[in-house]
Short mmCIF file of C-alpha atoms in Angstrom, two decimals:
data_model
loop_
_atom_site.label_atom_id
_atom_site.label_comp_id
_atom_site.label_asym_id
_atom_site.label_seq_id
_atom_site.Cartn_x
_atom_site.Cartn_y
_atom_site.Cartn_z
CA MET Z 1 35.35 6.20 -28.45
CA GLY Z 2 36.85 7.22 -31.77
CA PRO Z 3 40.12 7.93 -33.59
CA SER Z 4 42.34 10.31 -31.62
CA GLY Z 5 43.97 12.09 -34.54
CA ASN Z 6 46.67 11.58 -37.12
CA GLY Z 7 50.07 10.68 -35.69
CA SER Z 8 48.90 8.50 -32.78
CA TYR Z 9 48.56 4.73 -32.56
CA ASN Z 10 44.77 4.93 -33.09
CA GLY Z 11 44.75 8.22 -34.93
CA LEU Z 12 43.09 7.08 -38.16
CA GLY Z 13 40.80 4.30 -37.09
CA ILE Z 14 39.34 2.03 -34.46
CA PHE Z 15 38.52 -1.25 -36.17
CA SER Z 16 36.57 -4.22 -34.87
CA GLY Z 17 37.27 -6.19 -31.72
CA THR Z 18 35.52 -8.03 -28.91
CA ALA Z 19 34.71 -7.46 -25.25
CA GLN Z 20 34.76 -9.42 -22.00
CA PRO Z 21 33.19 -8.53 -18.61
CA VAL Z 22 36.56 -8.50 -16.81
CA ASN Z 23 39.23 -6.00 -15.80
CA LEU Z 24 42.88 -6.05 -16.84
CA THR Z 25 43.71 -8.70 -14.24
CA GLY Z 26 40.81 -10.94 -15.22
CA GLY Z 27 38.72 -9.95 -12.22
CA VAL Z 28 34.96 -9.54 -12.36
CA ASP Z 29 34.12 -6.17 -10.81
CA GLY Z 30 31.71 -4.63 -13.31
CA THR Z 31 34.43 -3.56 -15.74
CA LEU Z 32 33.97 -4.11 -19.47
CA LEU Z 33 37.20 -4.69 -21.38
CA ILE Z 34 37.44 -4.14 -25.13
CA PHE Z 35 40.28 -5.54 -27.23
CA TYR Z 36 40.32 -3.71 -30.56
CA THR Z 37 42.47 -2.86 -33.57
CA SER Z 38 44.04 0.60 -33.51
CA VAL Z 39 44.92 2.08 -36.90
CA SER Z 40 47.59 4.68 -37.61
CA LYS Z 41 47.95 4.44 -41.40
CA LEU Z 42 45.49 4.28 -44.29
CA PRO Z 43 44.49 3.03 -46.79
CA THR Z 44 44.81 -0.64 -46.02
CA SER Z 45 43.58 -3.64 -48.00
CA TRP Z 46 44.63 -7.21 -48.65
CA SER Z 47 45.06 -6.31 -52.33
CA ILE Z 48 47.66 -3.54 -51.86
CA PRO Z 49 51.11 -3.50 -50.23
CA TYR Z 50 50.86 -3.40 -46.44
CA GLN Z 51 52.41 -0.39 -44.69
CA ASN Z 52 54.34 -1.40 -41.59
CA GLY Z 53 52.77 0.07 -38.50
CA THR Z 54 49.28 0.29 -39.98
CA GLU Z 55 47.53 -1.85 -37.36
CA SER Z 56 48.19 -2.54 -33.69
CA GLN Z 57 46.03 -4.03 -30.94
CA SER Z 58 44.82 -2.01 -27.97
CA LEU Z 59 42.63 -2.14 -24.87
CA ALA Z 60 39.92 0.12 -23.48
CA MET Z 61 37.85 -0.16 -20.29
CA SER Z 62 34.44 0.97 -19.14
CA THR Z 63 33.17 1.06 -15.56
CA ASP Z 64 29.74 2.53 -16.32
CA GLY Z 65 28.22 -0.18 -18.49
CA GLY Z 66 29.75 1.03 -21.74
CA LYS Z 67 28.61 4.66 -21.59
CA THR Z 68 32.18 5.95 -21.48
CA TRP Z 69 35.54 4.35 -22.24
CA GLN Z 70 39.11 4.89 -21.08
CA GLN Z 71 42.10 3.82 -23.15
CA TYR Z 72 44.71 1.65 -21.45
CA GLU Z 73 47.64 3.94 -20.69
CA ASN Z 74 50.25 1.62 -22.21
CA ASN Z 75 48.48 0.96 -25.52
CA PRO Z 76 49.09 -0.70 -27.86
CA VAL Z 77 49.54 -4.04 -26.11
CA ILE Z 78 50.45 -5.75 -29.41
CA GLU Z 79 52.45 -3.37 -31.58
CA GLY Z 80 52.25 -5.30 -34.84
CA PRO Z 81 51.89 -8.63 -36.61
CA PRO Z 82 54.43 -11.45 -36.50
CA GLY Z 83 57.60 -9.87 -37.84
CA HIS Z 84 58.38 -12.50 -40.45
CA TRP Z 85 54.97 -12.39 -42.16
CA ASN Z 86 54.42 -10.49 -45.42
CA ILE Z 87 50.89 -9.81 -44.32
CA THR Z 88 47.61 -8.88 -45.97
CA GLY Z 89 46.20 -7.44 -42.74
CA PHE Z 90 46.20 -7.83 -38.96
CA ARG Z 91 42.94 -6.89 -37.29
CA ASP Z 92 39.80 -7.67 -35.30
CA PRO Z 93 40.94 -9.46 -32.11
CA PHE Z 94 38.57 -12.12 -30.78
CA PHE Z 95 39.53 -13.12 -27.24
CA GLU Z 96 38.13 -15.34 -24.52
CA PRO Z 97 39.25 -18.04 -22.08
CA LEU Z 98 39.43 -21.61 -23.40
CA PRO Z 99 40.01 -24.10 -20.56
CA ALA Z 100 40.10 -27.00 -23.02
CA LEU Z 101 42.99 -25.33 -24.87
CA ASP Z 102 44.77 -24.68 -21.56
CA ALA Z 103 44.67 -28.42 -20.92
CA LEU Z 104 45.77 -29.33 -24.46
CA LEU Z 105 48.74 -26.94 -24.46
CA GLY Z 106 49.67 -27.46 -20.81
CA ARG Z 107 49.29 -23.77 -19.98
CA GLU Z 108 48.15 -21.99 -16.86
CA PRO Z 109 44.69 -20.38 -17.19
CA SER Z 110 44.91 -18.06 -20.18
CA TYR Z 111 42.93 -15.92 -22.55
CA TYR Z 112 43.42 -16.67 -26.23
CA ALA Z 113 43.03 -14.26 -29.13
CA VAL Z 114 42.75 -14.87 -32.85
CA PHE Z 115 42.94 -12.22 -35.57
CA GLY Z 116 42.09 -11.78 -39.22
CA SER Z 117 45.24 -11.93 -41.31
CA GLY Z 118 47.01 -13.54 -44.23
CA ILE Z 119 50.37 -13.95 -45.96
CA LYS Z 120 50.61 -12.50 -49.45
CA GLY Z 121 50.93 -15.17 -52.11
CA VAL Z 122 50.43 -17.94 -49.57
CA GLY Z 123 47.00 -17.76 -47.99
CA PRO Z 124 44.77 -16.33 -45.26
CA ARG Z 125 45.87 -16.88 -41.69
CA MET Z 126 44.41 -16.91 -38.19
CA PRO Z 127 47.28 -15.99 -35.82
CA LEU Z 128 46.89 -17.22 -32.24
CA TRP Z 129 48.06 -15.20 -29.23
CA ALA Z 130 47.77 -15.88 -25.50
CA ALA Z 131 47.88 -13.88 -22.27
CA PRO Z 132 47.80 -15.00 -18.63
CA ALA Z 133 44.26 -14.78 -17.30
CA SER Z 134 45.67 -12.60 -14.50
CA ASP Z 135 47.28 -10.03 -16.85
CA LEU Z 136 45.48 -9.26 -20.10
CA THR Z 137 48.13 -6.72 -21.10
CA LYS Z 138 50.84 -9.37 -21.68
CA TRP Z 139 50.18 -11.05 -25.03
CA THR Z 140 52.48 -13.65 -26.60
CA PHE Z 141 52.36 -14.88 -30.19
CA LEU Z 142 52.00 -18.67 -30.27
CA GLY Z 143 51.74 -19.33 -34.00
CA SER Z 144 49.24 -19.68 -36.79
CA LEU Z 145 46.13 -21.59 -35.73
CA PHE Z 146 44.65 -22.09 -39.20
CA GLU Z 147 46.55 -22.05 -42.52
CA PRO Z 148 44.49 -22.55 -45.71
CA ALA Z 149 45.92 -21.79 -49.13
CA ASP Z 150 45.07 -18.73 -51.23
CA ASN Z 151 41.53 -18.82 -52.67
CA SER Z 152 41.00 -22.44 -51.66
CA SER Z 153 37.89 -24.18 -50.35
CA LEU Z 154 37.26 -26.90 -47.81
CA SER Z 155 35.11 -28.77 -50.35
CA SER Z 156 33.22 -27.42 -53.36
CA VAL Z 157 32.84 -23.64 -53.41
CA LEU Z 158 29.09 -24.14 -53.79
CA SER Z 159 28.79 -25.96 -50.48
CA THR Z 160 31.59 -24.48 -48.34
CA GLY Z 161 32.54 -21.12 -49.88
CA SER Z 162 35.99 -19.69 -50.57
CA TYR Z 163 38.69 -18.85 -48.03
CA GLY Z 164 39.76 -15.99 -50.31
CA TYR Z 165 43.06 -14.20 -49.66
CA ASN Z 166 42.59 -12.58 -46.27
CA PHE Z 167 40.61 -13.21 -43.08
CA GLU Z 168 38.73 -10.56 -41.12
CA VAL Z 169 36.70 -10.76 -37.89
CA SER Z 170 37.90 -14.25 -37.01
CA GLY Z 171 36.56 -16.28 -34.10
CA PHE Z 172 37.66 -19.40 -32.21
CA PHE Z 173 35.40 -21.13 -29.68
CA THR Z 174 34.07 -24.43 -28.37
CA LEU Z 175 30.52 -25.77 -28.19
CA PRO Z 176 29.26 -28.88 -26.38
CA ASP Z 177 27.00 -31.35 -28.16
CA GLU Z 178 23.99 -33.01 -26.54
CA ASP Z 179 26.27 -35.63 -24.97
CA GLY Z 180 28.61 -33.02 -23.50
CA HIS Z 181 31.48 -33.57 -25.96
CA LEU Z 182 33.31 -30.36 -26.93
CA HIS Z 183 33.63 -29.29 -30.56
CA TYR Z 184 36.11 -26.66 -31.79
CA PHE Z 185 34.88 -24.07 -34.29
CA VAL Z 186 36.39 -21.12 -36.13
CA ASN Z 187 34.57 -18.43 -38.06
CA MET Z 188 36.00 -15.85 -40.42
CA GLY Z 189 35.10 -13.19 -42.90
CA THR Z 190 36.99 -13.90 -46.10
CA GLU Z 191 38.03 -11.44 -48.80
CA GLY Z 192 38.55 -11.83 -52.54
CA GLY Z 193 36.87 -15.19 -53.14
CA ASN Z 194 33.88 -14.05 -55.17
CA VAL Z 195 32.48 -16.40 -57.80
CA SER Z 196 29.66 -16.25 -60.34
CA PHE Z 197 26.91 -17.34 -57.94
CA HIS Z 198 28.28 -15.30 -55.01
CA GLU Z 199 28.90 -11.80 -56.33
CA SER Z 200 30.19 -10.35 -53.09
CA ALA Z 201 33.95 -10.38 -52.55
CA HIS Z 202 33.20 -11.33 -48.94
CA TRP Z 203 32.16 -14.64 -47.41
CA ALA Z 204 31.11 -15.27 -43.81
CA LEU Z 205 32.34 -18.81 -43.16
CA TRP Z 206 32.66 -21.30 -40.32
CA ASN Z 207 34.65 -24.52 -39.95
CA GLU Z 208 34.61 -27.24 -37.34
CA GLY Z 209 37.93 -28.96 -36.77
CA HIS Z 210 40.32 -30.97 -34.69
CA VAL Z 211 42.81 -28.99 -32.60
CA THR Z 212 46.21 -30.50 -31.84
CA ARG Z 213 49.34 -29.29 -30.07
CA ARG Z 214 52.25 -28.27 -32.27
CA ALA Z 215 55.81 -29.12 -31.30
CA ASN Z 216 56.48 -25.45 -30.49
CA GLY Z 217 53.65 -25.34 -27.94
CA SER Z 218 51.12 -23.66 -30.21
CA ALA Z 219 47.90 -25.16 -31.58
CA GLU Z 220 46.87 -26.30 -35.05
CA PHE Z 221 43.30 -26.34 -36.35
CA THR Z 222 42.48 -28.96 -39.01
CA PRO Z 223 39.00 -28.54 -40.52
CA ILE Z 224 36.59 -31.47 -40.78
CA SER Z 225 33.44 -29.64 -41.93
CA GLY Z 226 32.34 -26.16 -42.83
CA GLY Z 227 29.99 -23.84 -44.60
CA ALA Z 228 28.65 -20.32 -44.57
CA GLY Z 229 27.56 -18.68 -41.36
CA ASP Z 230 25.31 -16.67 -43.63
CA TRP Z 231 24.90 -17.22 -47.36
CA GLY Z 232 23.87 -13.66 -48.13
CA LEU Z 233 25.40 -10.27 -47.41
CA LEU Z 234 25.72 -10.61 -43.62
CA TYR Z 235 29.37 -10.06 -42.70
CA ALA Z 236 31.66 -9.56 -39.72
CA LEU Z 237 29.87 -12.25 -37.73
CA SER Z 238 30.98 -12.35 -34.10
CA SER Z 239 29.78 -14.33 -31.11
CA PHE Z 240 30.03 -14.35 -27.34
CA ASN Z 241 29.33 -16.78 -24.54
CA ASP Z 242 26.03 -15.75 -22.93
CA THR Z 243 26.80 -17.25 -19.53
CA LYS Z 244 23.52 -16.08 -17.97
CA ASN Z 245 21.56 -18.24 -20.40
CA ASP Z 246 24.21 -20.89 -21.12
CA ARG Z 247 24.32 -20.29 -24.87
CA ARG Z 248 26.53 -18.77 -27.56
CA VAL Z 249 25.03 -15.70 -29.22
CA GLN Z 250 26.07 -14.37 -32.61
CA TYR Z 251 25.44 -11.06 -34.35
CA GLY Z 252 26.30 -9.97 -37.88
CA TRP Z 253 26.40 -6.74 -39.86
CA ALA Z 254 24.01 -6.36 -42.80
CA PRO Z 255 25.29 -3.59 -45.09
CA GLU Z 256 23.13 -1.97 -47.72
CA ASP Z 257 23.01 -3.59 -51.16
CA ILE Z 258 23.15 -0.71 -53.58
CA THR Z 259 24.75 -0.88 -57.01
CA GLY Z 260 26.80 1.90 -58.52
CA ASP Z 261 27.62 4.36 -55.77
CA GLY Z 262 27.69 2.00 -52.79
CA GLY Z 263 24.54 3.45 -51.29
CA ILE Z 264 25.56 7.09 -51.12
CA PHE Z 265 22.40 8.24 -52.90
CA SER Z 266 20.16 6.40 -50.46
CA ALA Z 267 21.88 7.29 -47.19
CA ASN Z 268 20.03 10.56 -46.63
CA GLN Z 269 16.77 9.17 -47.94
CA GLN Z 270 16.86 6.27 -45.49
CA GLY Z 271 18.48 8.10 -42.62
CA PHE Z 272 20.70 5.13 -41.83
CA GLN Z 273 23.23 2.79 -43.40
CA GLY Z 274 23.34 -0.89 -42.49
CA ALA Z 275 21.88 -2.85 -39.59
CA LEU Z 276 22.59 -5.73 -37.27
CA SER Z 277 20.96 -9.11 -37.78
CA LEU Z 278 18.67 -10.73 -35.29
CA PRO Z 279 20.75 -12.22 -32.47
CA ARG Z 280 21.32 -15.90 -33.21
CA GLU Z 281 22.11 -18.92 -31.10
CA LEU Z 282 24.97 -21.16 -32.24
CA PHE Z 283 24.93 -24.79 -31.16
CA VAL Z 284 25.97 -28.28 -32.27
CA HIS Z 285 23.15 -29.54 -34.49
CA THR Z 286 22.85 -33.34 -34.41
CA VAL Z 287 20.76 -35.67 -36.60
CA LYS Z 288 20.96 -39.44 -36.16
CA ASN Z 289 20.26 -42.32 -38.57
CA VAL Z 290 21.28 -40.34 -41.67
CA VAL Z 291 21.70 -42.45 -44.83
CA ASN Z 292 23.83 -41.67 -47.85
CA MET Z 293 21.17 -41.88 -50.56
CA ASP Z 294 22.83 -39.62 -53.16
CA GLY Z 295 26.49 -39.97 -52.20
CA LEU Z 296 26.73 -36.34 -51.10
CA VAL Z 297 26.45 -36.99 -47.37
CA THR Z 298 29.86 -38.65 -47.12
CA GLU Z 299 31.67 -35.88 -49.02
CA MET Z 300 33.53 -33.44 -46.80
CA GLY Z 301 31.19 -30.51 -46.47
CA ASN Z 302 28.64 -29.03 -44.11
CA SER Z 303 28.42 -32.00 -41.70
CA TYR Z 304 30.85 -34.17 -39.78
CA LEU Z 305 29.73 -37.80 -39.92
CA THR Z 306 30.16 -40.66 -37.49
CA GLN Z 307 29.17 -44.06 -38.87
CA ASN Z 308 26.91 -46.25 -36.77
CA LEU Z 309 26.93 -50.06 -36.54
CA ASP Z 310 23.92 -50.35 -38.86
CA GLY Z 311 25.69 -48.37 -41.59
CA SER Z 312 23.79 -45.15 -40.98
CA PHE Z 313 25.49 -41.96 -39.83
CA THR Z 314 25.17 -39.39 -37.10
CA ALA Z 315 25.56 -35.98 -38.74
CA GLN Z 316 26.74 -32.98 -36.77
CA THR Z 317 27.09 -29.41 -37.97
CA LEU Z 318 26.96 -25.84 -36.69
CA GLY Z 319 23.36 -25.04 -35.83
CA VAL Z 320 21.95 -21.53 -36.05
CA ARG Z 321 18.56 -20.11 -35.05
CA PRO Z 322 17.17 -16.76 -33.91
CA LEU Z 323 17.14 -16.46 -30.12
CA ASP Z 324 13.87 -17.95 -28.88
CA ASP Z 325 13.21 -15.18 -26.37
CA VAL Z 326 13.81 -12.50 -29.00
CA VAL Z 327 11.33 -14.14 -31.37
CA VAL Z 328 8.74 -14.33 -28.58
CA GLY Z 329 9.29 -10.65 -27.87
CA LEU Z 330 8.94 -9.67 -31.53
CA ARG Z 331 5.63 -11.52 -31.79
CA ASN Z 332 4.25 -9.63 -28.80
CA GLY Z 333 1.26 -7.63 -30.00
CA SER Z 334 1.49 -8.92 -33.58
CA THR Z 335 -1.36 -10.40 -35.61
CA GLN Z 336 -1.05 -14.10 -36.38
CA HIS Z 337 -2.46 -15.72 -39.51
CA SER Z 338 -2.42 -19.50 -40.01
CA TRP Z 339 -3.21 -21.69 -43.00
CA PRO Z 340 -3.84 -25.44 -42.72
CA GLY Z 341 -1.71 -27.97 -44.52
CA ARG Z 342 -2.50 -28.72 -48.15
CA THR Z 343 -0.93 -29.45 -51.52
CA TYR Z 344 -0.48 -26.54 -53.93
CA ASN Z 345 -0.30 -27.12 -57.69
CA GLY Z 346 0.67 -23.54 -58.46
CA SER Z 347 1.57 -20.22 -56.91
CA GLN Z 348 -1.08 -18.52 -54.80
CA THR Z 349 -1.40 -15.26 -52.89
CA LEU Z 350 -2.29 -15.78 -49.23
CA VAL Z 351 -2.39 -12.18 -48.02
CA ALA Z 352 -2.65 -9.19 -50.34
CA ASN Z 353 -1.97 -6.57 -47.66
CA GLY Z 354 0.46 -7.79 -45.05
CA SER Z 355 3.23 -5.99 -43.23
CA ALA Z 356 6.75 -4.77 -43.93
CA HIS Z 357 7.69 -6.07 -40.48
CA MET Z 358 6.69 -9.70 -40.19
CA GLU Z 359 7.71 -13.31 -39.65
CA LEU Z 360 6.67 -16.08 -42.03
CA SER Z 361 6.98 -19.74 -41.05
CA ALA Z 362 6.28 -22.60 -43.47
CA VAL Z 363 6.94 -26.34 -43.42
CA VAL Z 364 7.25 -28.08 -46.82
CA THR Z 365 7.09 -31.86 -46.53
CA SER Z 366 7.39 -32.76 -50.23
CA ALA Z 367 7.69 -31.11 -53.63
CA SER Z 368 8.06 -32.29 -57.22
CA GLY Z 369 10.32 -29.37 -58.06
CA PRO Z 370 11.23 -25.91 -56.79
CA ALA Z 371 8.94 -24.60 -54.06
CA GLY Z 372 8.87 -21.81 -51.52
CA VAL Z 373 7.18 -18.49 -50.78
CA ARG Z 374 6.78 -14.98 -52.11
CA ILE Z 375 7.10 -11.85 -50.00
CA GLY Z 376 6.94 -8.12 -50.69
CA VAL Z 377 4.20 -8.62 -53.28
CA SER Z 378 2.54 -5.46 -54.59
CA PRO Z 379 -1.21 -5.41 -55.38
CA ASP Z 380 -0.50 -4.96 -59.08
CA GLY Z 381 2.07 -7.78 -59.11
CA ARG Z 382 4.92 -5.63 -60.35
CA GLU Z 383 7.00 -6.04 -57.19
CA TYR Z 384 7.68 -9.33 -55.44
CA THR Z 385 10.53 -11.43 -54.09
CA THR Z 386 10.58 -15.20 -54.54
CA ILE Z 387 12.35 -17.42 -52.01
CA TYR Z 388 12.53 -21.09 -52.89
CA TYR Z 389 14.45 -24.33 -52.63
CA GLU Z 390 15.84 -25.82 -55.85
CA PRO Z 391 16.25 -29.60 -55.38
CA ALA Z 392 18.13 -30.04 -58.66
CA ASN Z 393 21.31 -28.59 -57.13
CA ASN Z 394 20.44 -28.30 -53.41
CA THR Z 395 20.30 -24.53 -53.39
CA VAL Z 396 18.15 -21.93 -51.69
CA VAL Z 397 17.45 -19.03 -54.03
CA VAL Z 398 16.24 -15.52 -53.26
CA ASP Z 399 15.12 -14.19 -56.64
CA ARG Z 400 15.21 -10.37 -56.42
CA SER Z 401 14.64 -9.63 -60.11
CA HIS Z 402 11.28 -8.03 -59.25
CA SER Z 403 11.97 -6.89 -55.68
CA SER Z 404 12.04 -3.17 -56.48
CA LEU Z 405 11.04 -0.87 -59.31
CA ILE Z 406 13.84 1.54 -58.38
CA ASP Z 407 17.03 1.35 -60.41
CA GLY Z 408 20.13 1.41 -58.26
CA PHE Z 409 19.21 -1.38 -55.88
CA ALA Z 410 20.91 -4.72 -56.44
CA ASN Z 411 18.48 -7.22 -57.98
CA SER Z 412 20.63 -10.30 -58.57
CA SER Z 413 19.58 -13.62 -57.10
CA VAL Z 414 21.19 -14.64 -53.81
CA ILE Z 415 22.10 -18.32 -53.58
CA GLY Z 416 22.92 -20.58 -50.64
CA TYR Z 417 23.61 -24.29 -50.35
CA PHE Z 418 21.37 -26.61 -48.34
CA HIS Z 419 21.43 -30.41 -48.54
CA PRO Z 420 18.45 -32.06 -46.79
CA TYR Z 421 19.19 -35.16 -44.75
CA THR Z 422 17.55 -38.48 -45.53
CA THR Z 423 17.04 -40.58 -42.41
CA GLN Z 424 16.41 -44.27 -41.89
CA GLY Z 425 13.29 -45.23 -39.97
CA GLU Z 426 12.75 -48.06 -37.52
CA TYR Z 427 11.80 -50.48 -40.31
CA GLY Z 428 14.47 -49.38 -42.76
CA ASN Z 429 12.35 -46.92 -44.71
CA ALA Z 430 14.19 -43.78 -45.85
CA THR Z 431 12.56 -40.35 -45.52
CA GLN Z 432 13.89 -36.96 -46.60
CA GLU Z 433 13.49 -34.31 -43.94
CA ALA Z 434 10.90 -31.59 -44.38
CA LEU Z 435 12.05 -28.02 -44.95
CA ALA Z 436 11.07 -25.76 -42.06
CA TRP Z 437 11.35 -22.15 -43.23
CA ASP Z 438 11.48 -19.21 -40.84
CA ILE Z 439 11.67 -15.85 -42.63
CA PHE Z 440 11.87 -12.41 -41.02
CA VAL Z 441 11.18 -9.19 -42.93
CA ASP Z 442 12.05 -5.80 -41.45
CA GLY Z 443 11.67 -3.15 -44.13
CA SER Z 444 14.39 -3.88 -46.67
CA LEU Z 445 16.08 -6.50 -44.50
CA VAL Z 446 15.22 -10.18 -45.00
CA GLU Z 447 16.60 -13.08 -42.96
CA VAL Z 448 15.94 -16.68 -44.03
CA TYR Z 449 16.46 -19.66 -41.71
CA ILE Z 450 15.95 -23.33 -42.59
CA ASN Z 451 15.97 -26.35 -40.29
CA GLU Z 452 18.12 -24.58 -37.69
CA ARG Z 453 21.29 -25.01 -39.76
CA PHE Z 454 20.98 -22.51 -42.63
CA ALA Z 455 20.90 -18.71 -42.64
CA LEU Z 456 20.77 -16.18 -45.46
CA THR Z 457 20.41 -12.41 -45.16
CA THR Z 458 19.61 -10.06 -48.01
CA ARG Z 459 17.96 -6.75 -48.95
CA ILE Z 460 14.89 -6.21 -51.17
CA TYR Z 461 13.95 -2.45 -51.10
CA PRO Z 462 10.32 -2.46 -52.34
CA SER Z 463 9.44 0.95 -53.80
CA MET Z 464 5.75 0.84 -52.85
CA GLU Z 465 4.41 0.88 -49.30
CA SER Z 466 1.73 -1.55 -50.48
CA SER Z 467 4.30 -4.22 -51.43
CA THR Z 468 3.51 -6.34 -48.39
CA GLY Z 469 1.67 -9.30 -49.90
CA VAL Z 470 2.64 -12.88 -49.07
CA GLY Z 471 2.05 -16.07 -51.03
CA VAL Z 472 3.10 -19.59 -51.87
CA TYR Z 473 5.49 -20.16 -54.77
CA VAL Z 474 5.07 -23.35 -56.81
CA PRO Z 475 6.03 -22.99 -60.49
CA SER Z 476 3.84 -24.26 -63.29
CA GLY Z 477 3.93 -28.03 -63.67
CA SER Z 478 5.06 -28.64 -60.09
CA SER Z 479 3.31 -29.39 -56.83
CA ALA Z 480 4.30 -28.99 -53.20
CA THR Z 481 2.77 -30.07 -49.92
CA PHE Z 482 2.86 -27.53 -47.11
CA GLU Z 483 2.28 -29.00 -43.67
CA SER Z 484 1.62 -25.56 -42.20
CA ILE Z 485 2.01 -21.85 -42.89
CA ASP Z 486 2.00 -19.17 -40.18
CA MET Z 487 2.56 -15.43 -40.38
CA TRP Z 488 3.00 -12.82 -37.65
CA SER Z 489 2.43 -9.34 -39.07
CA ASN Z 490 3.31 -5.98 -37.52
CA LEU Z 491 6.07 -7.31 -35.29
CA TYR Z 492 6.98 -5.42 -32.13
CA ASN Z 493 8.89 -2.17 -32.63
CA VAL Z 494 11.99 -2.63 -30.48
CA TRP Z 495 13.09 1.00 -30.99
CA PRO Z 496 9.91 2.97 -30.19
CA GLU Z 497 11.86 6.18 -29.56
CA ARG Z 498 13.12 6.25 -33.14
CA PRO Z 499 11.06 8.09 -35.79
CA LEU Z 500 9.08 5.83 -38.11
CA ASN Z 501 10.46 7.85 -41.01
CA SER Z 502 14.16 8.52 -40.43
CA SER Z 503 14.89 9.88 -43.89
CA SER Z 504 16.28 13.36 -44.39
CA GLN Z 505 14.31 15.88 -46.39
CA LEU Z 506 15.45 16.31 -49.96
CA VAL Z 507 17.21 19.57 -50.75
CA TRP Z 508 16.42 21.27 -54.05
CA ASP Z 509 19.10 23.71 -55.16
CA THR Z 510 17.80 26.84 -56.87
CA VAL Z 511 18.58 27.91 -60.40
CA GLU Z 512 20.81 30.65 -58.99
CA GLN Z 513 22.74 28.22 -56.80
CA THR Z 514 23.41 25.84 -59.68
CA ASN Z 515 24.06 28.45 -62.38
CA ASN Z 516 20.87 27.50 -64.19
CA ARG Z 517 21.46 23.80 -63.32
CA THR Z 518 24.64 23.55 -65.38
#
């Protein structure tokens, strides 16, 4: 399915959307239904004047498992944004049923859709639309679900990111906690909120919030906590309800990270551009008996706190972890290496020749300063990537200054915020939680997970095939205790039919073709 040609409603682009396993009347008969943004005018950007008629919303169906698609004959089903908005954009429908919202708004069973949008000079917006569950071609605008101000933040930018000026690839869903209570979440890609420690103009954020009924029958989302769905370059995060396994699964898009020409020079050499992340499970992450040792816990930020009778708190946030069954599958046929717990008083290489496709797990119980691991280490020590936690400002740092010897690849450090909980024991003793690292390397792609509530994706591009060493990072003058370290090298190749080397052969133009190379 692709653009149909200039002059039609989807002539110049088919932008993002979501899918549900239902037909146009909400029936389950093997049909897949896609709700997507159809584009008839370009260019479009939040930073330039919006051309009326640029984006509309359309439907397409598949009855053969997604092999072929048929456009709905009366597309588009939403011809444009709310008429009174001076918008920055209107794209990327995310739709699904929300029985809890039906009850709150007093509606018959409906599907709800949110979009990425914004109002120029005011702030990003998440417009909310609804359709009867029995007719997914009849969409009605209810109002704006979420209304932050231009370039604002829920809390500090360091801990919760920037809302920027426009939303893209928005999402709106519920998750139950371990006691069965429902929590409302939104996620959004934000544009224009780059800062010194986050060089990208994009953020991938989430917020939890309270949802209330507006007087006009719409809904209002008021955030109570938030953070980054991924602190690195992963963008356009979208999730779906995996009903077969009773879980919510999220994917994200990892673009290349090339300076200068945006990756044009490397496209042919690699044979591809961009990749999807590992599929992730989203859930309500709960930790009890949290104490406010440094005053940061009670600030509005990554966790929503409920105070207990003894003065401690129950902290809840959006949890994220790679799907367990996917990890098990990746380890199938791999080689596992394990190192017993010990205290390190300096950096040390553990494996000189590892793998460019591996998982590294490490648990750090205490450290006197920064501590972490090194990956992508070359035998001569010229290439390496350092991943560590900096307790001085509660940040996770991926130092890429030596990741590649090739000019043209981004080598700036990637920074994410992570505040460890301190919990109160049975006898009143306070203990800071250990850091459980889970790091996946797949060629240039690196995904970092910590304590099932932190994710960071980045690129490293080692120039040497031998840059596969792994080690412990403890800077001079510091010490760190590792409870365990495990590595699975040569993870399972999930695309065995693809060539191991997908790059295109270089073409050398002759002297005659280039007029003596002038």
